[in-house]
Amino acid sequence: MFVAKSIAADHKDLIHDVSYDFHGRRMATCSSDQSVKVWDKSDSGEWHCTASWKTHSGSVWRVTWAHPEFGQVLASCSFDRTAAVWEEIVGESNDKQRGLSHWIKRTTLVDSRTSVTDVKFAPKHMGLVLATCSADGVVRIYEAPDVMNLSQWSLQHEISCKLSCSCISWNPSSSRAHAPMIAVGSDDSNVTYTGKVQIYEYNENTRKYAKAETLMTVTDPVHDIAFAPNLGRSFHVLAIATKDVRIFKLVPLRRESSTSSGPTKFEVQLMAQFDSHNSQVWRVSWNITSTLLASSGDDGCVRLWKANYMDNWKCTGVLRGDGSPVNSSSVSAAGLNAAVPSGAQNSGMGAVSAGRKKTQLMPG
Amino acid sequence: MEKMTSVGTVSGRTMFCLLDAPANAISVCRDATQVVVAGRNIFKIFALEEEGFVERLNLRVGRKPSLNFSCADVMWHQADESLLATAATNGAVVTWNLLRPCRNKQEHLFAEHKRTVNKVCFHPSEAHMLLSGSQDGFMKYFDLRKKESVSTFSGQSESVRDVQFSTKDFFTFAASFENGNVQLWDIRRPDRYERMFTAHTGPVFCCDWHPEDRGWLATGGRDKMVKVWDMTTNRAKEIYCVQTIASVARVKWRPERRWHLATCSMMVDHNIYVWDVRRPYIPFATFEEHKDVATGIVWRNQHDPDVLLSGSKDSTLYQHMFNDATRPEVRANPEGLSFGLFGDLAFAAKESLMAAEGGRKPCPGGDRRYPFFFVKRHDVMERFAQVSSVLSVFESDPDSGTRMDWFIETARRYQLSGRPFGELCDHNAKVAKELNRPQVSTTWTMLRIMYSDTGHPTPPANHNMSKLGNVPLMNSFNLKDMTAALNERNKENRSDNLETNLNNDENEETEGSDGQAEYLFGEAELDDDDLYSMEHDNQAAEEAEFSLPQEAFPLRHEIVEHATAPEPPAEKAESPQASGGEAESVCLTPMESFSLISVSQLLFQPRLPPGFFNAIVKDALAYYAEQGDVQMAVSALVVLGERIRKEVDELTQEHWYMSYIDLLQRFELWNVSNQVIKLSTCSAITCLNQASTTLHINCSNCKRPMSNKGWICDRYVHTHTHTHFDFQVWISMVGIA
């Protein structure tokens, strides 16, 4: 199903994040060794490191790409309490010949007083907007008013989440019906603080972000959070990496009147919950059509999850960390472990055989 | 805070006491039972009891304490428990004898320095010898039995920030300077330093000799670095370098742990870090209790690696237990995972995780049965020094469903306009089928049936005609696909079963026409027959599925003949202004060629209202969008045009268009994207075009977008301009906001 290619990353310490760019041809990695590396895919499909530079004076937790409309731009965040914005510039031609590119720092965002744990660019339609979250529980939203000037960012919003934040995710929906929304996960290890996932929504009237939802059922530390790409859905899907993998569906409830100023109310459904990793889950990532979710945990495996036509999520693949794929028999076994919450709307469809070819069930 | 409540295994616990004033320095006596805290406005001794700090003595006496009590540094003599030395901010070096009977314990006062004394240091083994380092650039060596310093060392450079006697060599001490230098001196030779080297850029605030590896000197500077120097070689050699996040104020080697040292910073950062110098990037442990910078740190006992004392500017004195420290490494994410656009998956993970995985199967219940810290601690202890990650990219097989090739191919090959509706549907159905997406293919075919045939007054009387009209259609898909698709719908409609729905529709239709067209009663029956015969045909088709070509080419002319009819609506898709009953126009053309019966048919309503399937189709499109195939939703929306446009609310349409356009742009399918924008009937989308203009240039050689300025491709360092202008230039109007 997958062919594993090992890349000699040559980072001197742990790699904490990998991020593809908009077009899927470039990749950035960041590491505790305080550096960020940019990888470009050659025409033959090989990945080459085209830039590697020291970005921070502490572990670099995350790296993320801006929409290419704004240029070749990266943002990174670090233990050193800063987030930084980097831009690739066309250097001298001799640089180019060595296959290297040059990245320069456009800005350093120094507002946090603790480790900045995540950084994410907002969906393009919002403009050049960047959100960071930090270990002291503050989400900050910055905007570059002039998209041509990457060195000027103004702090637009500060959201206090009370709990130490570990990850954020923008709702990618470009629909005008969906207000800008950001989900925040907390890795606070104290399980008595419930609601480790909070969702904030921008309110057009107050011009502030207000809490729209708290997922009270998530009580364990959350390590990663990811909204599924929203390609024309009316609802939102959110994947959470905590001690297990969870997939939530947020269905906006119709508002009685458009004048009401409160945040949107959601009907929250737990679509799936898997503890197949048997350990802490560190990362979740959606594919571009949001039909496939990948998760990775302390077991060193990547697991792939897919919903069938009945919104029934199953494991469709396990990839060993060293690249060796696990054969399909164990895949189905893992799939059986999937805990499907009761209440998922899947009743009365017994007539459809489960053995149907997947290609028939799902586009993609 | 759980940190506060938990009790360490080593005797003692994390505790603190409030001070009257910010501390500048602390020092413990030899038996580690008492600690002295000194600052500008504080000079106190606390006993370290099991329950907490107990104030034992306030050395700051007198109604108006002199500046001699204002301490920059303090040191407790390691042999004589009653002897203390302080460095005063007024330049005095003061010693204190705790055995003095009166309240003022001051013993000696050396007022030799001209500026603040930054550091005092007793000789580790000589009872009466004391060294000081001052802001005035001089170091002085005092014999407490004499009234004046016995020797003065001039660094010949800026202020002295720290002086430390070597633990290895009786006569050697190290001094660090504000200009970045470190000097080694022989106590017997005040005329000239033995050795000097530049350790940091900017001031070197502190230094500390390793307690065991006695040739090692750790230095910390304003350049945020901690460096470990091997002084045993001729030239001081930097063997480790730790980069911290703020200027380093103090550095102290951890007892019994060869590679560990503790640091605190001069500003900004209030935490105390313990580093493993072999892993200089991430602190081994962090003490996060202080609310302001720690100014003095000292390991309580020379042989106990677990208890650290610290005084801070926040006017607290803390005892930190190592077990209560946070471990940044444990919280640090050991993995990175990202899905690429083409369905490939990049995965980076800590090497040890994978090694562990290879060895053992994760047991049910997993590691979670054990206390978190137990497992982790073990891990950390063993593996802390040698960590690295493995980066791999999982690329999906060309034939696996995770790859996005189908999307690109579909986008390229779909036809959305320019041909009659039926042909477009057929073409797209064919494309979907060839790309092994039978469900989508079926949907296209069904769309065609729904909108070109049911709305079509197929003259029921004309059996041949209806046969001819239906057979080619049914040939292009099979019943299995159909039911699959129907089941899909079912699921999505949740409550209502479309299969029965469809049958009901047919029934209703006949019933409905009963009322509306009494004259056609007989024909309605015929129609029923027709329906059954359709199913028959269908079954035949299913059996012959693999033998029959997908396109019924012999019947092609029929389609062509039909095709003249749906043309107007297809055009309408492009020009939303055009209005008019679609059913009417559909109905009209067959009339031309058909018999009188057909004409008489026209007098009555067509069998189905034109928008009969709209609700279902709308749901189907929404379903596709929900399932991540917005391509189908938008393509169908464009092809169906006016037929469905009114059914789907504007916002949803806009959302679909935006999503699809975004996807197309991701895949750099600029032309398709532009076409979709052009064809969209959604005002918001076409409006986008006026917002701004982006010029996307692709290199014709490597097909990569030329994101950089100028006509130079990232890859190839030649400009193409003078060769030929064959860039793929795509000008789109993409709103930035």
XYZ file of N, CA, C and O in Angstrom, chain B residues 119-242:
496
model
N 32.006 39.031 43.563
C 32.150 37.632 43.946
C 33.182 37.478 45.056
O 34.216 38.151 45.046
N 32.855 36.646 46.014
C 33.860 36.243 47.000
C 33.963 34.731 46.988
O 32.986 34.038 46.696
N 35.158 34.240 47.271
C 35.350 32.796 47.192
C 36.420 32.374 48.183
O 37.564 32.850 48.131
N 36.035 31.496 49.130
C 37.023 30.945 50.054
C 37.867 29.914 49.338
O 37.383 29.194 48.451
N 39.104 29.837 49.767
C 39.929 28.749 49.238
C 39.378 27.435 49.766
O 39.017 27.336 50.943
N 39.238 26.436 48.914
C 38.578 25.208 49.358
C 39.302 24.482 50.497
O 38.652 23.775 51.257
N 40.578 24.664 50.613
C 41.236 23.913 51.672
C 42.028 24.792 52.641
O 42.308 24.365 53.763
N 42.367 25.972 52.258
C 43.070 26.874 53.174
C 42.061 27.568 54.066
O 41.087 28.140 53.576
N 42.267 27.548 55.330
C 41.252 28.026 56.266
C 41.040 29.533 56.184
O 39.926 30.019 56.343
N 42.067 30.285 55.943
C 41.950 31.729 56.131
C 42.027 32.530 54.843
O 42.123 33.737 54.886
N 42.020 31.848 53.737
C 42.268 32.570 52.495
C 40.957 32.844 51.752
O 40.118 31.970 51.595
N 40.841 34.066 51.286
C 39.609 34.504 50.618
C 39.959 35.296 49.366
O 40.870 36.133 49.395
N 39.235 35.032 48.309
C 39.486 35.714 47.051
C 38.249 36.536 46.692
O 37.115 36.116 46.931
N 38.475 37.707 46.112
C 37.332 38.529 45.700
C 37.532 38.991 44.263
O 38.658 39.135 43.787
N 36.435 39.240 43.584
C 36.506 39.786 42.233
C 35.541 40.948 42.142
O 34.408 40.875 42.628
N 36.003 42.041 41.566
C 35.192 43.258 41.626
C 34.935 43.857 40.254
O 35.640 43.589 39.275
N 33.984 44.722 40.278
C 33.616 45.467 39.090
C 34.770 46.361 38.620
O 34.835 46.726 37.451
N 35.671 46.705 39.554
C 36.784 47.592 39.186
C 37.872 46.873 38.390
O 38.895 47.473 38.036
N 37.686 45.576 38.154
C 38.637 44.858 37.312
C 39.741 44.151 38.079
O 40.598 43.511 37.474
N 39.722 44.269 39.400
C 40.770 43.640 40.196
C 40.236 42.461 40.987
O 39.064 42.417 41.362
N 41.172 41.536 41.227
C 40.879 40.440 42.137
C 41.854 40.568 43.297
O 43.022 40.891 43.091
N 41.360 40.337 44.491
C 42.233 40.470 45.659
C 42.174 39.204 46.485
O 41.135 38.564 46.622
N 43.329 38.891 47.008
C 43.472 37.678 47.793
C 43.738 38.095 49.231
O 44.672 38.852 49.504
N 42.874 37.651 50.138
C 42.975 38.103 51.527
C 43.394 36.943 52.419
O 42.939 35.813 52.238
N 44.207 37.286 53.348
C 44.481 36.369 54.444
C 43.742 36.941 55.638
O 43.964 38.082 56.035
N 42.799 36.184 56.166
C 41.917 36.743 57.187
C 42.654 37.068 58.481
O 42.102 37.689 59.379
N 43.869 36.637 58.519
C 44.636 36.964 59.708
C 45.317 38.309 59.561
O 45.887 38.821 60.481
N 45.259 38.839 58.363
C 45.907 40.132 58.144
C 44.846 41.185 57.846
O 43.725 40.868 57.449
N 45.261 42.416 57.975
C 44.296 43.501 57.823
C 44.119 43.934 56.377
O 43.163 44.627 56.045
N 45.061 43.521 55.553
C 44.978 43.934 54.157
C 45.150 42.726 53.253
O 45.573 41.655 53.679
N 44.829 42.969 51.992
C 44.973 41.884 51.026
C 46.437 41.542 50.862
O 47.315 42.408 50.958
N 46.676 40.266 50.616
C 48.058 39.855 50.456
C 48.511 40.005 49.011
O 49.688 40.206 48.749
N 47.566 39.892 48.098
C 47.959 40.132 46.711
C 46.776 40.647 45.901
O 45.615 40.398 46.240
N 47.117 41.360 44.850
C 46.098 41.917 43.970
C 46.407 41.460 42.554
O 47.552 41.506 42.105
N 45.373 40.981 41.895
C 45.529 40.517 40.518
C 44.791 41.474 39.616
O 43.610 41.740 39.827
N 45.487 41.970 38.632
C 44.818 42.861 37.696
C 44.542 42.117 36.402
O 45.461 41.621 35.747
N 43.269 42.007 36.096
C 42.898 41.289 34.876
C 43.282 42.047 33.625
O 43.261 41.501 32.534
N 43.624 43.305 33.741
C 43.953 44.167 32.603
C 42.799 44.222 31.626
O 42.972 44.472 30.450
N 41.638 43.908 32.141
C 40.488 44.017 31.251
C 39.314 44.495 32.091
O 39.513 45.057 33.160
N 38.129 44.265 31.615
C 36.981 44.860 32.292
C 36.658 44.143 33.601
O 37.426 43.341 34.103
N 35.460 44.406 34.081
C 35.029 43.928 35.388
C 35.128 42.416 35.528
O 34.900 41.669 34.586
N 35.416 42.019 36.749
C 35.463 40.600 37.073
C 34.060 40.171 37.489
O 33.458 40.789 38.363
N 33.538 39.132 36.865
C 32.192 38.680 37.231
C 32.225 37.478 38.153
O 31.295 37.262 38.927
N 33.218 36.658 38.033
C 33.232 35.467 38.884
C 34.670 35.031 39.104
O 35.525 35.209 38.228
N 34.928 34.507 40.303
C 36.216 33.875 40.571
C 35.950 32.529 41.231
O 35.038 32.405 42.057
N 36.683 31.523 40.830
C 36.472 30.182 41.381
C 37.808 29.482 41.512
O 38.570 29.380 40.554
N 38.062 29.001 42.737
C 39.273 28.205 42.930
C 39.107 26.863 42.250
O 38.028 26.251 42.271
N 40.184 26.419 41.681
C 40.174 25.116 41.041
C 40.042 24.038 42.099
O 40.577 24.146 43.202
N 39.308 23.002 41.761
C 39.167 21.888 42.692
C 40.342 20.936 42.554
O 40.551 20.061 43.381
N 41.088 21.126 41.501
C 42.141 20.175 41.204
C 43.502 20.702 41.669
O 44.279 19.983 42.283
N 43.702 21.969 41.406
C 45.030 22.534 41.617
C 44.966 23.555 42.743
O 44.222 24.531 42.674
N 45.722 23.319 43.742
C 45.707 24.130 44.948
C 45.896 25.616 44.658
O 45.290 26.474 45.282
N 46.738 25.906 43.700
C 47.122 27.301 43.494
C 46.344 28.029 42.398
O 46.546 29.209 42.172
N 45.507 27.300 41.711
C 44.887 27.885 40.515
C 43.478 28.399 40.794
O 42.726 27.778 41.544
N 43.177 29.530 40.230
C 41.781 29.946 40.206
C 41.446 30.502 38.825
O 42.324 30.920 38.068
N 40.160 30.451 38.535
C 39.678 30.973 37.255
C 38.894 32.244 37.523
O 38.219 32.364 38.549
N 39.036 33.185 36.635
C 38.263 34.425 36.753
C 37.584 34.684 35.421
O 38.189 34.499 34.358
N 36.327 35.106 35.485
C 35.623 35.419 34.239
C 35.357 36.917 34.177
O 35.130 37.564 35.194
N 35.378 37.434 32.958
C 35.355 38.885 32.772
C 34.194 39.337 31.906
O 33.642 38.559 31.121
N 33.920 40.606 32.060
C 32.797 41.165 31.313
C 33.101 41.272 29.813
O 32.191 41.404 29.005
N 34.356 41.223 29.443
C 34.667 41.326 28.015
C 34.692 39.967 27.315
O 35.079 39.883 26.156
N 34.273 38.939 28.022
C 34.177 37.641 27.368
C 35.352 36.718 27.628
O 35.361 35.581 27.165
N 36.328 37.220 28.364
C 37.514 36.409 28.603
C 37.401 35.606 29.892
O 36.694 35.987 30.819
N 38.169 34.544 29.909
C 38.373 33.779 31.141
C 39.874 33.716 31.353
O 40.628 33.475 30.406
N 40.297 33.989 32.584
C 41.738 33.944 32.893
C 41.988 32.894 33.960
O 41.178 32.684 34.853
N 43.123 32.260 33.814
C 43.567 31.332 34.840
C 44.769 31.962 35.534
O 45.701 32.436 34.880
N 44.727 31.941 36.850
C 45.800 32.561 37.619
C 46.423 31.558 38.565
O 45.762 30.640 39.041
N 47.699 31.791 38.793
C 48.366 31.074 39.872
C 48.391 32.024 41.050
O 48.835 33.169 40.911
N 47.898 31.570 42.179
C 47.732 32.442 43.336
C 49.074 33.028 43.792
O 49.149 34.082 44.414
N 50.144 32.332 43.397
C 51.468 32.795 43.826
C 52.043 33.840 42.893
O 53.053 34.451 43.194
N 51.434 34.026 41.746
C 52.010 34.950 40.770
C 51.007 36.026 40.398
O 50.281 35.903 39.410
N 50.944 37.069 41.200
C 49.948 38.114 40.953
C 50.307 39.003 39.767
O 49.478 39.808 39.336
N 51.476 38.879 39.199
C 51.864 39.794 38.139
C 51.196 39.482 36.813
O 50.910 40.372 36.022
N 50.930 38.210 36.576
C 50.452 37.869 35.243
C 49.623 36.601 35.277
O 49.920 35.677 36.035
N 48.544 36.591 34.470
C 47.734 35.373 34.413
C 48.498 34.277 33.710
O 49.378 34.533 32.881
N 48.161 33.061 34.058
C 48.794 31.907 33.445
C 48.295 31.708 32.027
O 49.021 31.320 31.142
N 47.025 31.966 31.874
C 46.393 31.644 30.603
C 45.145 32.510 30.450
O 44.481 32.813 31.436
N 44.871 32.867 29.235
C 43.633 33.610 28.995
C 43.024 33.143 27.672
O 43.752 32.883 26.722
N 41.733 33.048 27.640
C 41.066 32.735 26.373
C 39.703 33.415 26.347
O 39.137 33.742 27.392
N 39.245 33.640 25.162
C 37.917 34.246 25.013
C 36.886 33.134 25.003
O 36.897 32.263 24.130
N 36.029 33.170 25.997
C 35.070 32.077 26.150
C 33.725 32.410 25.519
O 33.045 31.533 24.981
N 33.331 33.663 25.588
C 32.007 34.031 25.098
C 32.086 35.365 24.377
O 33.025 36.136 24.581
N 31.086 35.632 23.605
C 30.943 36.985 23.098
C 30.073 37.704 24.109
O 28.968 37.268 24.411
N 30.579 38.760 24.654
C 29.860 39.446 25.733
C 30.298 38.897 27.074
O 31.126 37.985 27.150
N 29.752 39.463 28.136
C 30.220 39.119 29.479
C 30.102 37.635 29.801
O 29.162 36.973 29.377
N 31.093 37.162 30.543
C 31.019 35.816 31.105
C 30.582 36.005 32.556
O 31.338 36.514 33.371
N 29.362 35.628 32.848
C 28.825 35.939 34.166
C 29.241 34.943 35.233
O 29.217 35.249 36.411
N 29.597 33.742 34.836
C 29.838 32.728 35.852
C 30.744 31.637 35.323
O 30.883 31.448 34.117
N 31.351 30.950 36.257
C 32.130 29.774 35.890
C 32.088 28.790 37.044
O 31.799 29.160 38.180
N 32.309 27.545 36.744
C 32.285 26.532 37.786
C 33.172 25.360 37.378
O 33.083 24.866 36.257
N 34.045 24.950 38.299
C 34.912 23.802 38.044
C 34.149 22.520 38.285
O 33.363 22.422 39.231
N 34.406 21.556 37.441
C 33.738 20.270 37.634
C 34.262 19.607 38.895
O 35.462 19.584 39.127
N 33.355 19.062 39.743
C 33.818 18.482 41.006
C 34.656 17.216 40.811
O 35.467 16.887 41.662
N 34.441 16.491 39.721
C 35.201 15.252 39.534
C 36.204 15.378 38.387
O 37.386 15.144 38.559
N 35.673 15.715 37.239
C 36.568 15.901 36.098
C 37.222 17.250 36.265
O 36.768 18.251 35.740
N 38.297 17.225 36.959
C 38.740 18.488 37.525
C 39.354 19.444 36.520
O 39.617 20.586 36.856
N 39.573 18.966 35.360
C 40.085 19.895 34.364
C 38.970 20.622 33.624
O 39.231 21.445 32.762
N 37.715 20.284 33.949
C 36.607 20.881 33.218
C 36.127 22.154 33.893
O 35.901 22.193 35.097
N 35.956 23.152 33.084
C 35.411 24.409 33.594
C 34.172 24.752 32.765
O 34.230 24.766 31.537
N 33.078 25.005 33.473
C 31.865 25.430 32.770
C 31.749 26.942 32.880
O 31.989 27.509 33.946
N 31.419 27.600 31.797
C 31.238 29.041 31.828
C 29.883 29.389 31.224
O 29.384 28.692 30.337
N 29.298 30.459 31.719
C 28.015 30.901 31.175
C 28.085 32.385 30.881
O 28.720 33.144 31.625
N 27.441 32.812 29.798
C 27.583 34.203 29.405
C 26.295 34.840 28.959
O 25.240 34.194 28.910
N 26.434 36.110 28.638
C 25.268 36.831 28.161
C 24.852 36.351 26.769
O 23.738 36.576 26.331
N 25.766 35.692 26.103
C 25.429 35.156 24.780
C 24.535 33.918 24.876
O 24.372 33.190 23.905
N 23.976 33.668 26.039
C 22.996 32.601 26.298
C 23.606 31.210 26.261
O 22.877 30.214 26.258
N 24.901 31.150 26.213
C 25.524 29.837 26.096
C 26.172 29.413 27.399
O 26.652 30.236 28.169
N 26.174 28.116 27.560
C 26.997 27.509 28.603
C 28.032 26.684 27.863
O 27.689 25.875 26.998
N 29.307 26.925 28.194
C 30.338 26.157 27.520
C 31.150 25.385 28.539
O 31.375 25.863 29.650
N 31.537 24.216 28.132
C 32.387 23.402 28.999
C 33.752 23.330 28.344
O 33.875 22.977 27.163
N 34.770 23.701 29.124
C 36.127 23.762 28.598
C 36.983 22.702 29.253
O 36.906 22.494 30.456
N 37.767 22.079 28.433
C 38.754 21.171 28.975
C 40.032 21.960 29.161
O 40.660 22.391 28.193
N 40.428 22.155 30.459
C 41.559 23.025 30.746
C 42.847 22.233 30.893
O 43.885 22.789 31.189
N 42.753 20.924 30.718
C 43.952 20.125 30.929
C 44.893 20.218 29.734
O 46.083 19.964 29.859
N 44.359 20.559 28.602
C 45.220 20.670 27.429
C 45.891 22.046 27.416
O 45.549 22.923 28.212
N 46.786 22.199 26.512
C 47.532 23.456 26.465
C 46.634 24.647 26.175
O 46.738 25.686 26.813
N 45.791 24.444 25.200
C 44.830 25.496 24.922
C 43.479 25.028 25.427
O 43.107 23.866 25.255
N 42.782 25.932 26.059
C 41.458 25.566 26.543
C 40.620 25.107 25.364
O 40.546 25.779 24.341
N 40.029 23.943 25.517
C 39.280 23.369 24.408
C 37.806 23.298 24.769
O 37.434 22.764 25.817
N 36.984 23.834 23.904
C 35.543 23.776 24.149
C 35.063 22.372 23.830
O 35.173 21.918 22.696
N 34.547 21.692 24.843
C 34.104 20.322 24.568
C 32.591 20.199 24.508
O 32.066 19.302 23.878
N 31.872 21.090 25.168
C 30.414 21.070 25.070
C 29.912 22.499 25.027
O 30.546 23.403 25.588
N 28.812 22.654 24.396
C 28.200 23.979 24.362
C 26.686 23.814 24.443
O 26.095 23.085 23.668
N 26.118 24.440 25.443
C 24.670 24.375 25.625
C 24.110 25.749 25.312
O 24.563 26.753 25.842
